[in-house]
Coordinates of C-alpha atoms and ligand atoms in Angstrom, one line a residue:
Chain A
M672 CA 25.6 -3.3 -10.4
H673 CA 23.0 -2.0 -8.1
Y674 CA 19.3 -1.6 -9.0
D675 CA 16.4 -0.2 -7.1
A676 CA 14.4 -3.3 -8.4
I677 CA 15.3 -6.6 -9.9
I678 CA 12.4 -8.4 -11.6
I679 CA 12.7 -12.1 -12.1
G680 CA 10.8 -13.2 -15.3
A681 CA 9.9 -11.2 -18.6
S682 CA 6.3 -12.3 -17.8
M683 CA 3.2 -10.4 -18.0
S684 CA 3.4 -9.4 -14.3
G685 CA 7.2 -8.8 -14.5
L686 CA 6.9 -6.6 -17.5
A687 CA 3.9 -4.7 -15.9
A688 CA 5.7 -4.2 -12.7
G689 CA 8.8 -3.0 -14.7
I690 CA 6.9 -0.5 -16.6
R691 CA 5.4 1.1 -13.5
L692 CA 8.7 1.2 -11.6
A693 CA 10.8 2.3 -14.6
Y694 CA 8.3 5.1 -15.6
F695 CA 8.6 6.5 -12.1
D696 CA 12.5 6.8 -12.5
K697 CA 13.4 3.6 -10.8
R698 CA 16.6 1.8 -11.8
V699 CA 15.0 -1.6 -12.9
L700 CA 16.4 -4.7 -14.4
I701 CA 14.3 -7.7 -15.7
L702 CA 16.1 -11.0 -15.7
E703 CA 14.7 -13.9 -17.9
R704 CA 16.1 -17.3 -18.2
H705 CA 14.4 -18.0 -21.4
Y706 CA 15.2 -16.4 -24.9
A707 CA 11.5 -15.4 -25.4
Y708 CA 9.2 -13.0 -23.6
G709 CA 5.9 -13.7 -22.1
G710 CA 6.3 -16.6 -19.7
L711 CA 3.4 -18.9 -19.6
N712 CA 1.9 -17.0 -22.4
S713 CA 4.3 -16.8 -25.1
Y714 CA 4.6 -17.6 -28.8
Y715 CA 6.7 -19.4 -31.2
R716 CA 7.0 -20.5 -34.9
Q717 CA 7.1 -24.1 -36.0
D718 CA 7.1 -25.4 -39.5
G719 CA 6.3 -21.9 -40.8
H720 CA 3.1 -21.5 -38.5
E721 CA 2.8 -19.0 -35.8
F722 CA 1.6 -20.5 -32.5
D723 CA 0.5 -18.9 -29.3
V724 CA 1.4 -20.9 -26.3
G725 CA -1.4 -19.8 -24.0
L726 CA -3.7 -17.4 -25.3
H727 CA -7.4 -18.7 -25.6
A728 CA -8.9 -15.5 -24.5
V729 CA -7.9 -12.2 -22.9
T730 CA -10.5 -12.1 -20.3
N731 CA -11.9 -8.9 -18.8
F732 CA -13.0 -7.6 -22.3
C733 CA -14.9 -4.3 -21.6
D734 CA -16.4 -1.2 -23.2
P735 CA -13.9 1.7 -23.7
N736 CA -16.3 3.9 -21.5
D737 CA -16.1 1.5 -18.6
R738 CA -13.4 3.4 -16.8
S739 CA -13.5 1.5 -13.8
A740 CA -13.2 -1.9 -15.5
P741 CA -9.9 -3.7 -14.6
L742 CA -8.7 -3.7 -18.3
S743 CA -9.3 0.1 -18.4
K744 CA -7.5 0.6 -15.2
L745 CA -4.5 -1.6 -16.2
L746 CA -4.1 0.4 -19.5
R747 CA -4.1 3.7 -17.6
Q748 CA -1.5 2.5 -15.2
L749 CA 0.8 1.3 -18.0
R750 CA 0.2 4.4 -19.9
L751 CA -1.0 2.2 -22.9
T752 CA -4.1 2.6 -25.1
R753 CA -6.7 0.2 -26.2
E754 CA -5.1 0.2 -29.7
D755 CA -1.9 -1.2 -28.1
F756 CA -3.7 -4.5 -27.3
D757 CA -6.1 -4.5 -30.3
L758 CA -8.5 -6.7 -28.7
R759 CA -11.6 -7.9 -30.7
P760 CA -14.6 -9.5 -29.1
Q761 CA -15.5 -13.2 -29.1
S762 CA -18.6 -14.2 -31.2
Y763 CA -20.0 -16.5 -28.3
S764 CA -18.9 -19.3 -26.1
Q765 CA -20.5 -22.3 -24.5
I766 CA -20.6 -24.6 -21.6
K767 CA -21.5 -28.0 -22.8
F768 CA -22.5 -30.8 -20.5
P769 CA -24.3 -34.1 -21.3
G770 CA -27.6 -33.1 -22.9
I771 CA -27.4 -29.4 -21.9
A772 CA -25.6 -26.3 -23.0
L773 CA -25.3 -22.6 -21.7
N774 CA -24.1 -20.1 -24.2
F775 CA -22.6 -16.7 -23.2
S776 CA -21.0 -13.8 -24.9
N777 CA -19.6 -10.4 -23.9
D778 CA -23.3 -9.4 -23.2
F779 CA -24.2 -10.8 -19.9
A780 CA -27.8 -10.8 -20.8
L781 CA -27.4 -13.9 -22.9
L782 CA -26.1 -16.0 -20.0
E783 CA -28.9 -14.8 -17.8
E784 CA -31.5 -15.6 -20.5
Q785 CA -30.0 -19.2 -20.9
V786 CA -29.9 -19.8 -17.1
A787 CA -33.4 -18.6 -16.9
R788 CA -34.5 -21.0 -19.7
Q789 CA -32.6 -24.1 -18.8
F790 CA -32.8 -23.8 -15.0
P791 CA -36.3 -21.9 -14.5
K792 CA -36.2 -22.7 -10.7
S793 CA -32.9 -21.2 -10.1
A794 CA -33.4 -18.2 -12.2
D795 CA -34.3 -15.8 -9.3
N796 CA -31.5 -17.1 -7.1
F797 CA -28.9 -16.8 -9.8
R798 CA -30.0 -13.2 -10.5
K799 CA -29.7 -12.2 -6.9
F800 CA -26.3 -14.0 -6.6
V801 CA -25.0 -12.0 -9.6
E802 CA -26.1 -8.8 -7.9
D803 CA -24.1 -9.6 -5.0
L804 CA -21.2 -10.5 -6.9
R805 CA -21.2 -7.2 -8.7
E806 CA -20.9 -5.5 -5.3
F807 CA -18.5 -8.0 -3.9
N808 CA -15.0 -6.4 -3.4
D809 CA -12.7 -9.0 -4.7
T810 CA -9.7 -6.7 -5.1
D811 CA -9.5 -6.4 -1.2
L812 CA -6.1 -8.1 -0.7
S813 CA -6.9 -9.3 2.9
K814 CA -10.1 -11.5 2.3
P815 CA -9.7 -14.8 3.9
Y816 CA -10.1 -18.1 2.1
A817 CA -13.7 -19.4 1.5
S818 CA -14.7 -22.4 -0.5
A819 CA -16.3 -21.4 -3.6
R820 CA -18.3 -24.7 -3.9
K821 CA -19.7 -24.3 -0.5
T822 CA -20.8 -20.7 -1.0
L823 CA -22.4 -21.7 -4.3
Q824 CA -24.2 -24.5 -2.7
D825 CA -25.7 -22.1 -0.2
R826 CA -26.6 -19.6 -3.0
L827 CA -27.8 -21.8 -5.9
D828 CA -29.7 -24.8 -5.4
D829 CA -29.2 -26.7 -8.6
P830 CA -26.2 -28.8 -8.4
L831 CA -25.8 -29.1 -12.2
L832 CA -26.0 -25.3 -12.7
I833 CA -23.2 -25.0 -10.0
E834 CA -21.1 -27.4 -11.8
M835 CA -21.6 -25.8 -15.1
L836 CA -20.5 -22.4 -13.7
L837 CA -17.6 -23.9 -12.1
C838 CA -16.3 -25.6 -15.2
P839 CA -15.1 -22.6 -17.1
I840 CA -14.0 -20.7 -14.1
M841 CA -12.0 -23.6 -12.9
Y842 CA -10.3 -24.2 -16.3
Y843 CA -9.4 -20.6 -16.4
G844 CA -8.1 -20.0 -13.0
S845 CA -8.1 -22.5 -10.3
A846 CA -4.7 -23.8 -8.8
E847 CA -6.7 -26.0 -6.4
P848 CA -8.2 -29.4 -7.4
H849 CA -11.9 -29.7 -6.9
D850 CA -12.6 -26.4 -5.3
M851 CA -11.3 -22.8 -5.3
D852 CA -11.2 -19.7 -3.1
F853 CA -14.5 -17.8 -3.3
T854 CA -12.8 -14.4 -3.8
Q855 CA -10.8 -16.0 -6.8
F856 CA -14.2 -17.3 -8.1
V857 CA -15.7 -13.8 -8.0
T858 CA -12.8 -12.2 -9.8
M859 CA -13.1 -14.9 -12.5
F860 CA -16.8 -14.6 -12.8
K861 CA -16.6 -11.0 -13.6
S862 CA -13.9 -11.3 -15.9
L863 CA -15.3 -14.3 -17.9
F864 CA -19.1 -13.6 -17.7
L865 CA -19.9 -10.0 -16.6
E866 CA -16.8 -8.6 -18.8
G867 CA -15.9 -11.1 -21.4
F868 CA -13.3 -12.4 -23.9
G869 CA -11.4 -10.6 -26.5
R870 CA -8.1 -11.4 -28.6
P871 CA -5.8 -9.5 -30.8
P872 CA -5.8 -10.8 -34.3
E873 CA -2.1 -10.9 -34.1
G874 CA -2.2 -13.1 -31.0
V875 CA -0.5 -12.7 -27.8
R876 CA 2.6 -11.2 -29.4
K877 CA 0.6 -8.0 -29.8
I878 CA 0.3 -7.6 -26.2
I879 CA 3.9 -8.8 -25.2
K880 CA 5.3 -6.4 -27.8
A881 CA 3.5 -3.6 -26.5
L882 CA 4.7 -4.3 -23.0
V883 CA 8.2 -4.8 -24.0
K884 CA 8.3 -1.6 -26.1
K885 CA 6.8 0.4 -23.3
Y886 CA 9.2 -1.0 -20.8
R887 CA 12.1 0.0 -23.0
A888 CA 10.7 3.3 -23.8
V889 CA 10.5 4.4 -20.1
G890 CA 14.1 3.2 -19.5
G891 CA 13.8 -0.2 -18.2
Q892 CA 16.6 -2.7 -18.8
I893 CA 16.2 -6.4 -19.6
K894 CA 18.5 -9.3 -19.9
M895 CA 17.4 -12.5 -21.8
K896 CA 18.9 -15.9 -21.2
S897 CA 19.9 -14.6 -17.9
G898 CA 18.5 -17.0 -15.2
V899 CA 18.7 -16.3 -11.6
A900 CA 20.5 -19.2 -9.9
K901 CA 20.2 -17.8 -6.4
I902 CA 18.8 -15.0 -4.4
N903 CA 21.3 -13.9 -1.9
I904 CA 19.9 -13.2 1.5
D905 CA 21.4 -12.1 4.8
A906 CA 19.4 -12.9 7.7
D907 CA 15.8 -11.7 6.8
R908 CA 16.9 -9.3 4.0
M909 CA 17.5 -9.9 0.4
R910 CA 20.9 -8.5 -0.9
G911 CA 20.8 -9.4 -4.6
V912 CA 21.1 -12.3 -7.0
T913 CA 23.6 -14.6 -8.5
L914 CA 23.0 -15.4 -12.2
D915 CA 23.5 -18.8 -13.8
T916 CA 26.7 -17.3 -15.2
G917 CA 28.0 -16.6 -11.7
E918 CA 27.6 -12.9 -12.1
T919 CA 26.2 -11.1 -9.0
L920 CA 23.9 -8.1 -8.8
T921 CA 22.6 -6.2 -5.9
A922 CA 19.1 -4.6 -5.4
D923 CA 17.0 -2.8 -3.1
N924 CA 13.9 -5.0 -4.0
I925 CA 13.2 -8.2 -5.9
F926 CA 9.9 -8.9 -7.6
S927 CA 9.7 -12.5 -8.6
S928 CA 7.2 -14.0 -11.0
A929 CA 8.9 -17.4 -10.9
G930 CA 6.3 -18.8 -8.4
Y931 CA 6.4 -18.8 -4.5
V932 CA 7.9 -22.3 -4.0
E933 CA 10.3 -21.8 -6.9
T934 CA 11.3 -18.3 -5.5
M935 CA 12.0 -19.5 -2.0
A936 CA 14.1 -22.4 -3.4
L937 CA 16.4 -19.7 -5.1
C938 CA 16.9 -18.3 -1.6
G939 CA 18.5 -21.7 -0.5
D940 CA 18.4 -23.3 3.0
K941 CA 18.8 -20.0 5.0
A942 CA 15.1 -19.3 4.0
K943 CA 12.2 -21.3 5.4
Q944 CA 11.1 -23.6 2.6
P945 CA 7.2 -24.0 2.0
P946 CA 5.7 -27.5 2.6
P947 CA 5.3 -29.7 -0.4
E948 CA 1.7 -29.3 -0.6
E949 CA 2.2 -25.6 -1.6
T950 CA 3.6 -26.7 -4.9
G951 CA 0.8 -26.7 -7.4
A952 CA -0.3 -29.9 -9.1
V953 CA -2.9 -28.6 -11.8
S954 CA -1.6 -28.9 -15.3
F955 CA -2.8 -29.3 -18.8
V956 CA -1.9 -30.7 -22.2
E957 CA -2.9 -28.8 -25.2
S958 CA -3.2 -30.1 -28.7
I959 CA -3.5 -27.8 -31.6
A960 CA -4.8 -28.7 -35.1
V961 CA -3.9 -26.3 -38.0
L962 CA -6.5 -26.5 -40.8
D963 CA -6.4 -25.1 -44.3
T964 CA -9.7 -23.5 -43.8
K965 CA -11.7 -21.6 -41.0
P966 CA -13.7 -23.6 -38.7
K967 CA -16.7 -21.3 -39.4
E968 CA -16.6 -22.5 -43.0
L969 CA -17.2 -25.9 -41.8
G970 CA -20.1 -24.9 -39.3
H971 CA -18.2 -24.4 -36.1
D972 CA -18.7 -20.8 -35.0
A973 CA -18.2 -20.8 -31.1
T974 CA -15.2 -19.1 -29.9
I975 CA -14.6 -21.2 -26.8
V976 CA -16.4 -24.4 -25.7
F977 CA -15.9 -25.6 -22.1
F978 CA -17.1 -29.3 -22.2
N979 CA -17.7 -32.0 -19.8
N980 CA -18.8 -35.5 -21.2
A981 CA -19.1 -37.3 -17.8
K982 CA -22.0 -37.5 -15.4
T983 CA -20.2 -35.4 -12.8
F984 CA -17.5 -32.8 -13.5
T985 CA -14.0 -33.4 -11.9
Y986 CA -11.3 -30.8 -11.9
A987 CA -8.2 -32.4 -10.5
P988 CA -5.1 -33.9 -11.8
P989 CA -6.0 -37.4 -13.1
K990 CA -4.3 -40.6 -12.2
E991 CA -3.5 -41.2 -16.1
L992 CA -1.7 -38.9 -18.4
V993 CA -4.7 -37.0 -19.5
D994 CA -8.3 -36.8 -18.4
L995 CA -10.4 -36.6 -21.7
T996 CA -13.8 -36.2 -20.0
S997 CA -13.7 -32.5 -19.8
G998 CA -11.7 -29.7 -21.5
V999 CA -11.6 -26.6 -23.3
V1000 CA -11.8 -26.1 -27.3
C1001 CA -10.7 -22.8 -28.6
S1002 CA -11.1 -21.6 -32.1
P1003 CA -9.3 -18.3 -32.3
N1004 CA -10.7 -17.7 -35.8
N1005 CA -14.1 -17.3 -34.1
Y1006 CA -13.2 -13.9 -32.7
Q1007 CA -14.5 -11.0 -34.6
D1008 CA -12.3 -9.3 -37.2
H1009 CA -9.9 -12.4 -37.4
D1010 CA -10.2 -13.1 -40.9
R1011 CA -6.6 -12.3 -41.5
L1012 CA -5.4 -15.4 -39.8
P1013 CA -3.9 -17.4 -42.4
N1014 CA -5.2 -20.8 -41.2
G1015 CA -7.7 -22.3 -39.2
I1016 CA -6.8 -23.2 -35.6
F1017 CA -8.6 -25.8 -33.4
R1018 CA -7.0 -26.1 -29.9
V1019 CA -8.0 -28.6 -27.2
T1020 CA -6.9 -28.4 -23.6
W1021 CA -7.3 -31.3 -21.1
L1022 CA -6.3 -31.6 -17.4
A1023 CA -3.1 -33.6 -17.2
S1024 CA -1.2 -35.4 -14.5
P1025 CA 2.2 -33.7 -13.9
S1026 CA 3.7 -36.7 -12.3
A1027 CA 2.7 -39.2 -14.8
W1028 CA 4.2 -37.1 -17.7
S1029 CA 7.4 -36.6 -15.6
K1030 CA 8.0 -40.2 -15.3
L1031 CA 7.9 -41.0 -19.0
S1032 CA 11.1 -42.0 -20.8
E1033 CA 12.0 -40.1 -24.0
S1034 CA 10.4 -42.7 -26.3
A1035 CA 7.4 -43.2 -24.1
Y1036 CA 6.9 -39.3 -24.1
K1037 CA 6.9 -39.3 -27.8
D1038 CA 4.3 -41.9 -27.9
A1039 CA 2.1 -40.2 -25.3
T1040 CA 2.2 -37.0 -27.4
A1041 CA 1.4 -38.7 -30.6
Q1042 CA -1.6 -40.2 -28.7
C1043 CA -2.7 -36.8 -27.7
N1044 CA -2.7 -35.7 -31.2
E1045 CA -5.0 -38.6 -32.1
H1046 CA -7.2 -37.3 -29.4
V1047 CA -7.3 -33.7 -30.8
L1048 CA -8.2 -35.2 -34.2
K1049 CA -11.1 -37.2 -32.6
T1050 CA -12.3 -34.2 -30.8
L1051 CA -12.0 -32.2 -34.0
N1052 CA -14.0 -34.8 -35.8
S1053 CA -16.8 -34.5 -33.2
Y1054 CA -17.0 -30.8 -33.5
I1055 CA -16.2 -30.5 -37.2
P1056 CA -16.9 -33.8 -39.0
S1057 CA -15.0 -32.8 -42.3
G1058 CA -12.2 -31.2 -40.2
T1059 CA -9.6 -33.9 -40.3
E1060 CA -9.6 -34.0 -44.1
R1061 CA -8.6 -30.1 -43.9
L1062 CA -5.7 -30.8 -41.4
V1063 CA -2.3 -29.1 -42.3
C1064 CA -0.4 -30.1 -39.0
T1065 CA -0.6 -30.5 -35.4
D1066 CA 1.5 -29.4 -32.3
M1067 CA 1.1 -29.8 -28.6
F1068 CA 2.5 -29.0 -25.3
T1069 CA 2.5 -30.9 -22.0
P1070 CA 3.3 -30.3 -18.2
R1071 CA 6.8 -31.0 -19.1
T1072 CA 7.1 -28.4 -21.8
I1073 CA 5.5 -25.8 -19.5
E1074 CA 8.0 -26.6 -16.7
R1075 CA 11.0 -26.5 -19.1
Y1076 CA 10.1 -23.1 -20.5
T1077 CA 8.8 -21.4 -17.4
G1078 CA 10.3 -23.1 -14.5
H1079 CA 7.0 -23.6 -12.8
R1080 CA 7.2 -27.0 -11.0
N1081 CA 4.8 -29.6 -12.2
G1082 CA 4.1 -27.3 -15.1
A1083 CA 1.5 -25.8 -12.8
V1084 CA -0.3 -23.2 -15.0
Y1085 CA -2.1 -21.5 -12.0
G1086 CA 0.7 -22.0 -9.5
S1087 CA 0.5 -22.8 -6.0
P1088 CA -2.9 -23.5 -4.3
T1089 CA -1.8 -21.1 -1.6
K1090 CA -1.7 -17.5 -2.8
R1091 CA 0.0 -14.5 -1.1
R1092 CA -2.3 -11.6 -2.1
D1093 CA -0.1 -9.0 -0.6
G1094 CA 2.8 -10.3 -2.5
C1095 CA 5.1 -10.6 0.8
T1096 CA 7.5 -13.4 1.5
P1097 CA 9.3 -14.0 4.8
I1098 CA 12.3 -12.1 3.4
K1099 CA 11.6 -8.4 3.8
N1100 CA 12.4 -6.8 0.4
L1101 CA 11.6 -10.0 -1.8
Y1102 CA 8.2 -9.9 -3.3
I1103 CA 5.9 -12.2 -5.4
C1104 CA 4.0 -11.1 -8.4
G1105 CA 1.9 -12.9 -11.0
T1106 CA 0.4 -16.3 -10.6
D1107 CA 1.3 -16.9 -7.0
Q1108 CA 0.3 -13.5 -5.8
G1109 CA -3.2 -14.6 -6.8
F1110 CA -4.4 -12.5 -9.8
L1111 CA -4.4 -15.1 -12.6
G1112 CA -4.5 -15.1 -16.4
I1113 CA -3.1 -12.3 -18.7
V1114 CA -4.9 -9.4 -17.4
G1115 CA -4.7 -10.8 -13.8
A1116 CA -0.9 -11.2 -14.1
M1117 CA -0.5 -7.5 -15.4
L1118 CA -2.7 -6.2 -12.7
S1119 CA -0.8 -8.2 -10.2
G1120 CA 2.6 -6.7 -11.3
I1121 CA 1.1 -3.2 -11.0
T1122 CA -0.4 -3.8 -7.6
V1123 CA 2.6 -5.3 -6.0
A1124 CA 4.9 -2.4 -7.4
N1125 CA 2.4 0.2 -6.3
L1126 CA 2.1 -1.3 -2.8
H1127 CA 5.8 -2.2 -2.0
V1128 CA 7.7 0.6 -3.8
L1129 CA 5.8 3.4 -5.4
S1130 CA 3.4 4.2 -2.5
K1131 CA 6.4 4.3 -0.1
A1132 CA 7.9 7.7 -0.6
Chain B
M958 CA 3.3 29.9 -10.3
G959 CA -0.1 31.5 -10.1
D960 CA -3.4 29.5 -9.2
L961 CA -4.4 29.4 -12.8
N962 CA -1.2 27.6 -13.8
V963 CA -1.4 25.3 -10.9
K964 CA -4.8 24.3 -12.2
K965 CA -3.6 23.9 -15.6
V966 CA -0.7 21.6 -14.3
I967 CA -3.1 19.5 -12.3
L968 CA -5.4 19.1 -15.4
E969 CA -2.4 18.1 -17.5
I970 CA -1.3 15.5 -15.0
I971 CA -4.9 14.1 -14.8
S972 CA -4.9 13.9 -18.7
I973 CA -1.6 11.8 -18.4
V974 CA -2.9 9.6 -15.6
A975 CA -6.5 9.2 -17.0
P976 CA -6.3 10.0 -20.8
D977 CA -9.8 8.5 -21.0
A978 CA -11.3 11.1 -18.7
D979 CA -13.4 14.0 -20.1
L980 CA -11.8 17.1 -18.8
S981 CA -13.7 19.6 -20.9
D982 CA -15.9 20.5 -18.1
V983 CA -14.3 19.8 -14.7
K984 CA -16.0 21.6 -11.8
T985 CA -13.4 23.0 -9.6
D986 CA -15.3 22.4 -6.2
V987 CA -16.5 18.9 -6.9
R988 CA -14.5 15.8 -5.8
L989 CA -12.5 14.6 -8.8
R990 CA -13.2 11.0 -7.7
D991 CA -16.9 11.6 -8.4
Q992 CA -16.9 13.4 -11.4
L993 CA -14.1 11.7 -13.2
E994 CA -14.4 8.2 -11.9
M995 CA -11.1 8.2 -10.6
D996 CA -9.9 5.6 -8.0
S997 CA -7.1 5.4 -5.5
M998 CA -4.6 3.9 -8.2
D999 CA -5.3 7.2 -10.3
F1000 CA -4.7 9.4 -7.2
L1001 CA -1.4 7.5 -6.4
D1002 CA -0.4 8.3 -10.0
I1003 CA -1.2 12.2 -9.6
V1004 CA 1.1 12.1 -6.5
M1005 CA 3.7 10.3 -8.5
E1006 CA 3.5 12.3 -11.4
L1007 CA 4.0 15.6 -9.2
R1008 CA 7.1 13.9 -7.8
K1009 CA 8.4 12.8 -11.2
R1010 CA 7.6 16.2 -13.1
Y1011 CA 8.1 18.8 -10.3
K1012 CA 9.9 17.0 -7.4
I1013 CA 6.9 17.8 -5.3
E1014 CA 6.2 15.3 -2.4
V1015 CA 2.8 14.8 -1.2
P1016 CA 2.9 12.7 2.0
K1017 CA 0.0 9.9 2.5
E1018 CA -1.8 11.9 5.1
D1019 CA -2.2 14.8 2.6
Y1020 CA -3.8 12.7 -0.1
Q1021 CA -7.1 14.1 0.8
M1022 CA -6.0 17.6 -0.1
L1023 CA -6.1 16.5 -3.7
A1024 CA -9.8 15.7 -3.6
S1025 CA -11.0 18.6 -5.9
L1026 CA -9.3 21.0 -8.1
D1027 CA -9.8 23.9 -5.5
S1028 CA -8.3 21.9 -2.8
C1029 CA -5.4 20.9 -5.0
V1030 CA -4.6 24.7 -5.9
E1031 CA -4.9 25.6 -2.4
Y1032 CA -2.6 22.8 -1.2
L1033 CA -0.2 22.7 -4.1
A1034 CA 0.2 26.6 -4.9
P1035 CA 2.6 27.2 -1.9
K1036 CA 4.6 24.0 -3.0
F1037 CA 4.9 25.2 -6.4
A1038 CA 5.8 28.8 -5.2
A1039 CA 8.6 27.3 -3.2
L1040 CA 10.1 25.8 -6.4
S1041 CA 10.5 28.8 -8.4
P1042 CA 13.3 31.1 -7.3
A1043 CA 11.9 34.4 -6.2
Ligands
LIG1823 C1 -1.6 -23.3 -21.9 C2 -1.9 -22.1 -21.3 C3 -3.0 -21.4 -21.7 C4 -3.5 -20.1 -21.1 N1 -4.5 -19.6 -21.6 C5 -4.8 -18.4 -21.1 C6 -5.8 -17.5 -21.6 O1 -6.4 -17.9 -22.5 N2 -6.1 -16.4 -21.0 C7 -5.5 -16.0 -19.9 O2 -5.8 -14.8 -19.4 N3 -4.6 -16.6 -19.3 C8 -4.2 -17.8 -19.9 N4 -3.0 -18.6 -19.4 C9 -2.6 -18.1 -18.2 C10 -1.5 -17.0 -18.2 O3 -0.6 -17.4 -19.4 C11 -0.8 -16.8 -17.0 O4 -1.6 -16.6 -16.0 C12 0.1 -15.5 -16.9 O5 0.9 -15.4 -18.2 C13 1.1 -15.7 -15.9 O6 2.1 -14.7 -15.8 P1 3.1 -14.4 -14.6 O7 3.2 -13.1 -14.6 O8 2.5 -15.0 -13.5 O9 4.4 -15.2 -14.9 P2 4.9 -16.5 -15.8 O10 4.2 -16.4 -17.1 O11 4.6 -17.7 -15.0 O12 6.3 -16.3 -16.0 C14 7.4 -16.4 -15.2 C15 8.7 -16.2 -16.0 O13 9.7 -16.1 -15.0 C16 10.8 -16.8 -15.7 N5 11.7 -17.3 -14.7 C17 11.4 -18.4 -13.8 N6 12.4 -18.7 -13.0 C18 13.4 -17.8 -13.4 C19 14.7 -17.6 -13.0 N7 15.2 -18.4 -11.9 N8 15.6 -16.8 -13.6 C20 15.0 -16.0 -14.6 N9 13.9 -16.2 -15.0 C21 12.9 -17.1 -14.5 C22 10.3 -17.9 -16.6 O14 11.0 -18.2 -17.7 C23 8.9 -17.1 -17.0 O15 9.3 -16.2 -18.2 C24 -2.7 -19.7 -20.0 C25 -1.5 -20.5 -19.6 C26 -1.1 -21.6 -20.3 C27 0.0 -22.3 -19.8

């Protein structure tokens, strides 16, 4: 069978690229190894409870009248409506360091006011910096790498303020330990602070279902449980793929959301393989506590808390299994209009060491996950003292779970530290979309699929 | 196809490409980009919809011809005329 385009991964970027191409009458096939859609951001059912794998927050929440906001553009490009995603705004979120906290919401004035109050000496610099960020063209695909940390040090003089701003931004989108690309920082700053957080009451399934439905409606084909075992190349051109079953398919273009290192590995020895440092190493564990009541009823009303309990904030894979000193607490019930959620949910994410997790034997792995569930209860207890009495069950995932279900080496949630913003690979008609193209998160991944499909197929007549 | 109809077709396409745009009072001589907040992605989509719906090709160097409704009509009317037999 021959296709105009084969897409690897029924992921956010894969589905978005697929919708674009199929809508404009291309013959498109999505191949997904797993039985579920959504990749890093999927959903599952366990013990009668519905869980989201990823979704803490859909970033880039914006006013419907803001037509130039990324979310509005993305909906237009996919011919979807705001109702299709059904996003409801957060209440407020918080960045919490020892002895100090900054609250923010979908109204940027709150953060500005908090910074002015807690960091009066930096208030002017912060305001000017934000004005410049608003004007910064972060969608320019050719911007060279610049250290975000260094730029922040040049622009804002208070080291604590810098760390507090970096904390949520790194947690929601840095593939690089300790630092990140400034352009990426700007994209994330806009999407977290200048825009904001939203969530569909139904969870991530609402978004995935909307994408899959649209993709099918415009004539796209999709094969689940169909892993790509090999990308067949011939000199510097891609010819097609061989599936795990041995079946071969040919295509004019491939868009892969499997990750850059992972995709090149599928091309085999004939293709130049990236050096080991291009494999991402930042991963997380997440523990989820299900309660029989809403966190709000017990006095916890923040939507998301980015916390750091140590003197300095360190964003890097730890030596031990999990670094408990910083992390993210997410309470989906604390979005607006989320009363219909049947249970209270309290999720905590920490940095994890992929190599430490990968070395564990099956029994040591079981013990380690049990320990993480202890940690989530301790954290729950510190946020909601009576919370543990209302516990229904817990669940968790580790870098190993992420690698098993998405194929991302090391369970690296944000992929390779080296991004390929134009989506190109050394193989002519093989392109990267999603995480390793460089637009991160749910909205980022969808924009990535759109951008790469537009750039490499649709705008070429 | 007459000029009026070309204009209608363009507005219809804009309403598909940018359903959130207010098309009740589009000035024919003002750049669409300015009055409807349309970006390069939206313009690519106008071109793509023309191809999808009418098999009309607009090469990249001619994208600027789609700047306003007037220039759209001027540029596209002959292309639409060439489509309909006679
Ligand atoms: C725990 C967690 C929490 C997160 N929270 C948020 C959040 O709150 N907000 C947010 O915006 N983002 C969040 N993210 C990030 C977000 O999920 C990702 O950025 C986004 O989903 C990445 O999408 P992608 O298109 O790059 O592809 P991926 O999701 O990486 O999907 C790749 C797909 O390709 C498939 N695949 C790989 N190899 C093959 C092969 N050989 N053959 C066939 N198929 C293959 C995989 O099975 C997978 O489905 C979170 C991620 C995680 C893990």
